[in-house]
Short mmCIF file of C-alpha atoms in Angstrom, two decimals:
data_model
loop_
_atom_site.label_atom_id
_atom_site.label_comp_id
_atom_site.label_asym_id
_atom_site.label_seq_id
_atom_site.Cartn_x
_atom_site.Cartn_y
_atom_site.Cartn_z
CA UNK K 1 35.55 27.79 -8.72
CA UNK K 2 32.33 28.70 -7.69
CA UNK K 3 30.07 27.00 -5.92
CA UNK K 4 27.54 25.87 -8.59
CA UNK K 5 30.51 25.15 -10.95
CA UNK K 6 32.13 22.76 -8.29
CA UNK K 7 28.37 21.12 -7.17
CA UNK K 8 27.22 21.37 -11.28
CA UNK K 9 30.86 19.06 -12.07
CA UNK K 10 30.63 17.01 -9.06
CA UNK K 11 26.96 15.51 -9.93
CA UNK K 12 27.67 15.34 -13.70
CA UNK K 13 31.36 13.18 -12.31
CA UNK K 14 28.74 10.98 -10.70
CA UNK K 15 26.23 9.53 -13.20
CA UNK K 16 28.25 6.18 -12.85
CA UNK K 17 26.45 5.40 -9.42
CA UNK K 18 23.85 4.27 -8.02
CA UNK K 19 20.76 7.43 -7.73
CA UNK K 20 20.76 7.23 -4.03
CA UNK K 21 23.90 7.22 -3.10
CA UNK K 22 24.50 10.12 -5.38
CA UNK K 23 21.82 11.88 -4.06
CA UNK K 24 22.79 11.60 -0.35
CA UNK K 25 26.52 12.85 -1.84
CA UNK K 26 25.73 15.39 -3.43
CA UNK K 27 23.33 16.46 -0.45
CA UNK K 28 25.88 16.04 2.01
CA UNK K 29 28.49 18.92 0.20
CA UNK K 30 25.35 21.15 -0.47
CA UNK K 31 24.81 20.99 3.46
CA UNK K 32 28.56 20.77 4.28
CA UNK K 33 29.03 24.04 1.88
CA UNK K 34 25.46 25.99 3.41
CA UNK K 35 27.39 25.33 7.04
CA UNK K 36 30.19 26.87 5.74
CA UNK K 37 28.90 29.80 4.51
CA UNK K 38 29.35 32.45 1.81
CA UNK K 39 32.24 34.18 3.63
CA UNK K 40 34.32 30.31 4.39
CA UNK K 41 32.79 28.65 0.95
CA UNK K 42 36.20 29.16 -1.43
CA UNK K 43 38.01 28.13 1.70
CA UNK K 44 36.10 25.05 1.96
CA UNK K 45 36.47 24.13 -1.92
CA UNK K 46 39.92 24.64 -2.20
CA UNK K 47 40.09 22.10 0.70
CA UNK K 48 37.49 20.09 -1.23
CA UNK K 49 40.68 20.16 -4.63
CA UNK K 50 39.10 19.33 -7.93
CA UNK K 51 35.71 18.00 -8.63
CA UNK K 52 37.12 14.69 -10.43
CA UNK K 53 38.79 14.48 -6.42
CA UNK K 54 35.70 14.19 -4.97
CA UNK K 55 34.23 12.18 -7.37
CA UNK K 56 36.90 9.11 -6.96
CA UNK K 57 36.84 9.07 -3.29
CA UNK K 58 32.80 9.03 -3.12
CA UNK K 59 33.14 6.09 -5.26
CA UNK K 60 36.03 4.92 -3.31
CA UNK K 61 34.17 5.14 0.19
CA UNK K 62 31.12 3.46 -1.74
CA UNK K 63 33.11 0.49 -3.24
CA UNK K 64 34.99 -0.16 0.14
CA UNK K 65 38.34 0.88 -1.16
CA UNK K 66 38.72 3.84 0.55
CA UNK K 67 41.91 2.81 2.70
CA UNK K 68 43.34 0.73 -0.60
CA UNK K 69 46.07 2.79 -2.27
CA UNK K 70 47.83 5.20 0.16
CA UNK K 71 51.41 5.44 1.24
CA UNK K 72 53.35 7.10 3.86
CA UNK K 73 55.44 9.52 2.49
CA UNK K 74 58.03 12.41 4.05
CA UNK K 75 55.45 14.65 3.28
CA UNK K 76 52.76 12.91 5.07
CA UNK K 77 50.34 10.02 3.99
CA UNK K 78 49.03 10.43 -0.07
CA UNK K 79 47.20 8.20 -2.23
CA UNK K 80 47.83 8.85 -5.85
CA UNK K 81 44.55 7.78 -7.09
CA UNK K 82 42.94 11.17 -6.24
CA UNK K 83 45.67 13.48 -6.83
CA UNK K 84 45.08 16.24 -8.97
CA UNK K 85 46.90 19.25 -10.40
CA UNK K 86 47.58 22.19 -7.17
CA UNK K 87 46.58 19.76 -4.66
CA UNK K 88 49.08 19.16 -2.52
CA UNK K 89 49.94 16.36 0.44
CA UNK K 90 49.92 18.46 3.57
CA UNK K 91 52.58 18.47 5.55
CA UNK K 92 52.30 17.01 9.15
CA UNK K 93 53.74 19.66 11.93
CA UNK K 94 53.95 20.00 15.82
CA UNK K 95 51.75 22.37 17.31
CA UNK K 96 52.69 24.13 21.30
CA UNK K 97 51.33 21.20 22.96
CA UNK K 98 52.97 18.46 21.56
CA UNK K 99 50.44 17.11 19.09
CA UNK K 100 50.66 17.23 15.25
CA UNK K 101 48.37 18.96 13.36
CA UNK K 102 48.09 19.68 8.91
CA UNK K 103 49.71 22.35 7.60
CA UNK K 104 46.97 23.22 6.05
CA UNK K 105 43.25 25.48 7.14
CA UNK K 106 41.03 23.39 8.40
CA UNK K 107 37.32 23.54 9.12
CA UNK K 108 35.42 23.95 12.33
CA UNK K 109 34.07 20.62 10.99
CA UNK K 110 36.99 18.74 9.95
CA UNK K 111 38.36 20.00 13.88
CA UNK K 112 35.64 18.33 15.52
CA UNK K 113 33.47 15.96 13.36
CA UNK K 114 34.25 13.14 10.46
CA UNK K 115 35.46 14.63 7.12
CA UNK K 116 33.00 14.47 4.48
CA UNK K 117 34.16 11.16 3.06
CA UNK K 118 34.06 9.51 5.91
CA UNK K 119 30.09 10.24 6.72
CA UNK K 120 29.62 9.08 3.04
CA UNK K 121 30.71 6.15 3.16
CA UNK K 122 29.24 5.44 6.89
CA UNK K 123 25.73 6.74 5.65
CA UNK K 124 25.69 4.26 2.73
CA UNK K 125 27.72 1.18 4.32
CA UNK K 126 24.98 0.51 6.96
CA UNK K 127 22.05 -0.08 4.83
CA UNK K 128 23.04 -3.54 2.71
CA UNK K 129 23.06 -4.69 6.03
CA UNK K 130 19.88 -3.55 7.66
CA UNK K 131 17.93 -4.53 4.59
CA UNK K 132 19.46 -7.89 4.70
CA UNK K 133 18.68 -8.10 8.54
CA UNK K 134 15.21 -7.14 7.73
CA UNK K 135 14.53 -9.75 5.18
CA UNK K 136 16.09 -12.67 6.91
CA UNK K 137 13.72 -11.34 10.47
CA UNK K 138 10.79 -11.08 7.86
CA UNK K 139 11.36 -14.93 6.35
CA UNK K 140 12.29 -16.27 10.39
CA UNK K 141 8.28 -14.31 11.48
CA UNK K 142 6.99 -16.09 8.32
CA UNK K 143 8.77 -19.35 9.16
CA UNK K 144 6.88 -19.19 13.24
CA UNK K 145 3.60 -18.35 12.30
CA UNK K 146 3.11 -21.46 9.31
CA UNK K 147 4.74 -23.56 12.30
CA UNK K 148 2.37 -21.94 15.49
CA UNK K 149 -0.73 -21.96 12.69
CA UNK K 150 -0.63 -24.98 10.69
CA UNK K 151 -2.22 -27.83 13.12
CA UNK K 152 -4.97 -25.36 13.98
CA UNK K 153 -5.90 -24.60 10.34
CA UNK K 154 -5.61 -27.97 9.15
CA UNK K 155 -7.74 -29.32 11.80
CA UNK K 156 -10.33 -26.48 11.32
CA UNK K 157 -10.27 -27.01 7.65
CA UNK K 158 -10.79 -30.88 7.66
CA UNK K 159 -13.32 -29.92 9.32
CA UNK K 160 -15.00 -27.99 7.61
CA UNK K 161 -13.59 -30.33 4.87
CA UNK K 162 -15.59 -33.35 6.19
CA UNK K 163 -18.82 -32.23 6.89
CA UNK K 164 -19.11 -30.37 3.41
CA UNK K 165 -18.44 -33.58 1.95
CA UNK K 166 -20.68 -35.48 4.45
CA UNK K 167 -23.40 -32.84 3.04
CA UNK K 168 -22.59 -33.46 -0.51
CA UNK K 169 -22.98 -37.19 0.03
CA UNK K 170 -25.83 -37.10 1.34
CA UNK K 171 -27.79 -34.69 -0.73
CA UNK K 172 -26.55 -36.91 -3.99
CA UNK K 173 -27.85 -40.40 -2.27
CA UNK K 174 -31.05 -38.49 -1.67
CA UNK K 175 -31.59 -37.91 -5.42
CA UNK K 176 -30.09 -41.49 -6.55
CA UNK K 177 -32.59 -42.67 -4.58
CA UNK K 178 -35.55 -40.46 -5.91
CA UNK K 179 -34.52 -41.46 -9.52
CA UNK K 180 -35.12 -45.01 -8.81
CA UNK K 181 -37.88 -44.10 -7.40
CA UNK K 182 -39.45 -42.51 -10.58
CA UNK K 183 -37.89 -45.93 -11.91
CA UNK K 184 -39.79 -48.02 -9.70
CA UNK K 185 -42.68 -45.71 -10.22
CA UNK K 186 -42.63 -45.91 -14.15
CA UNK K 187 -42.17 -49.57 -14.29
CA UNK K 188 -44.92 -50.44 -11.67
CA UNK K 189 -47.48 -47.76 -12.84
CA UNK K 190 -47.41 -49.38 -16.37
CA UNK K 191 -47.72 -53.36 -15.23
CA UNK K 192 -50.38 -51.74 -13.22
CA UNK K 193 -52.22 -50.02 -15.82
CA UNK K 194 -52.00 -53.42 -18.09
CA UNK K 195 -53.05 -55.83 -15.12
CA UNK K 196 -56.23 -53.82 -14.63
CA UNK K 197 -56.42 -53.42 -18.23
CA UNK K 198 -56.78 -57.11 -18.34
CA UNK K 199 -59.38 -57.54 -14.70
CA UNK K 200 -61.26 -55.08 -16.18
CA UNK K 201 -63.35 -57.69 -17.95
CA UNK K 202 -63.50 -60.88 -15.77
CA UNK K 203 -64.20 -58.05 -12.54
CA UNK K 204 -64.90 -54.11 -13.51
CA UNK K 205 -64.19 -52.56 -10.36
CA UNK K 206 -60.93 -54.67 -9.70
CA UNK K 207 -59.34 -53.61 -12.90
CA UNK K 208 -60.60 -50.38 -12.76
CA UNK K 209 -58.86 -50.11 -9.26
CA UNK K 210 -55.61 -51.10 -11.05
CA UNK K 211 -55.79 -48.63 -13.50
CA UNK K 212 -56.20 -45.65 -11.16
CA UNK K 213 -53.58 -46.69 -9.27
CA UNK K 214 -50.97 -46.62 -12.18
CA UNK K 215 -51.93 -43.84 -13.76
CA UNK K 216 -50.77 -43.00 -10.38
CA UNK K 217 -47.75 -44.09 -10.18
CA UNK K 218 -46.44 -43.00 -13.63
CA UNK K 219 -47.42 -39.74 -12.65
CA UNK K 220 -45.34 -39.73 -9.62
CA UNK K 221 -42.54 -41.44 -10.88
CA UNK K 222 -42.69 -38.92 -14.26
CA UNK K 223 -42.36 -35.70 -11.41
CA UNK K 224 -39.80 -37.67 -9.92
CA UNK K 225 -37.69 -37.44 -13.32
CA UNK K 226 -38.25 -34.62 -13.77
CA UNK K 227 -36.82 -34.09 -10.47
CA UNK K 228 -33.91 -36.20 -10.96
CA UNK K 229 -33.57 -34.83 -14.82
CA UNK K 230 -33.05 -31.30 -13.50
CA UNK K 231 -30.50 -32.26 -10.13
CA UNK K 232 -28.37 -34.64 -12.64
CA UNK K 233 -29.13 -32.58 -15.95
CA UNK K 234 -28.48 -28.68 -14.04
CA UNK K 235 -27.57 -28.42 -10.30
CA UNK K 236 -24.88 -30.74 -10.46
CA UNK K 237 -23.22 -29.64 -13.42
CA UNK K 238 -23.41 -25.71 -12.31
CA UNK K 239 -21.88 -26.65 -8.57
CA UNK K 240 -18.96 -27.99 -10.72
CA UNK K 241 -18.68 -24.86 -12.78
CA UNK K 242 -18.65 -22.51 -9.21
CA UNK K 243 -16.16 -24.84 -8.59
CA UNK K 244 -13.72 -24.87 -10.84
CA UNK K 245 -14.88 -21.15 -11.19
CA UNK K 246 -13.71 -20.27 -8.23
CA UNK K 247 -10.42 -22.96 -8.16
CA UNK K 248 -9.33 -20.97 -11.63
CA UNK K 249 -9.92 -16.93 -9.55
CA UNK K 250 -7.30 -19.05 -6.94
CA UNK K 251 -4.70 -19.82 -9.33
CA UNK K 252 -4.85 -16.52 -11.20
CA UNK K 253 -4.80 -14.13 -8.60
CA UNK K 254 -1.79 -15.81 -7.48
CA UNK K 255 -0.11 -15.71 -10.47
CA UNK K 256 -0.84 -11.87 -10.44
CA UNK K 257 0.53 -11.42 -6.74
CA UNK K 258 3.54 -13.62 -7.75
#
């Protein structure tokens, strides 16, 4: 079996696992074959076995079941899940220095490093733990930040709200007094004009003075009335609309982010 055929069948057999694990596994076996070189490619593929066997071992390493299912026999350690025709369990032999070795040929990577399945399993094993640790660390940092910043935020926010409420209350009181002044000027001006008209026949100068004062009071009352109508009829509703629009923007922005 050629390298291209092996990798193509292996990629097809790994369609049911996660895309990240699949990419890592395929990249590892490509690099493994590249390091072996074209002259050792056939030998390495023979040591891998069939693509079905390699795919089964990758799935087992991802699910954490790599250590289950095997047994020791007279010919060595074997796992029936990964057996395929033509792939024999290697026998254990005693080497010249008294150490046990496998009867099959080994590549340099197998002599000094972990096997490909161990690397695939080791590369994927730490990722969920790392992501969970990072998530926990973020939650802890946010909790500490909220606890530390809460007194400052509440004190500054409370002071700002108190000042704003005081200013708004003062403005409302002033314009309430303006409205009362408008009503008083209108009533007093009309009363002065009526009284001046009565005194006009008895004392012309006094009657004319009362009528003039009444006209001034009525004019001032009309001016204050216009100012009150503008404040209560246009300015106050506009301020409330701005506040409601700001609250709606904050609510919609929070929902869009969520």
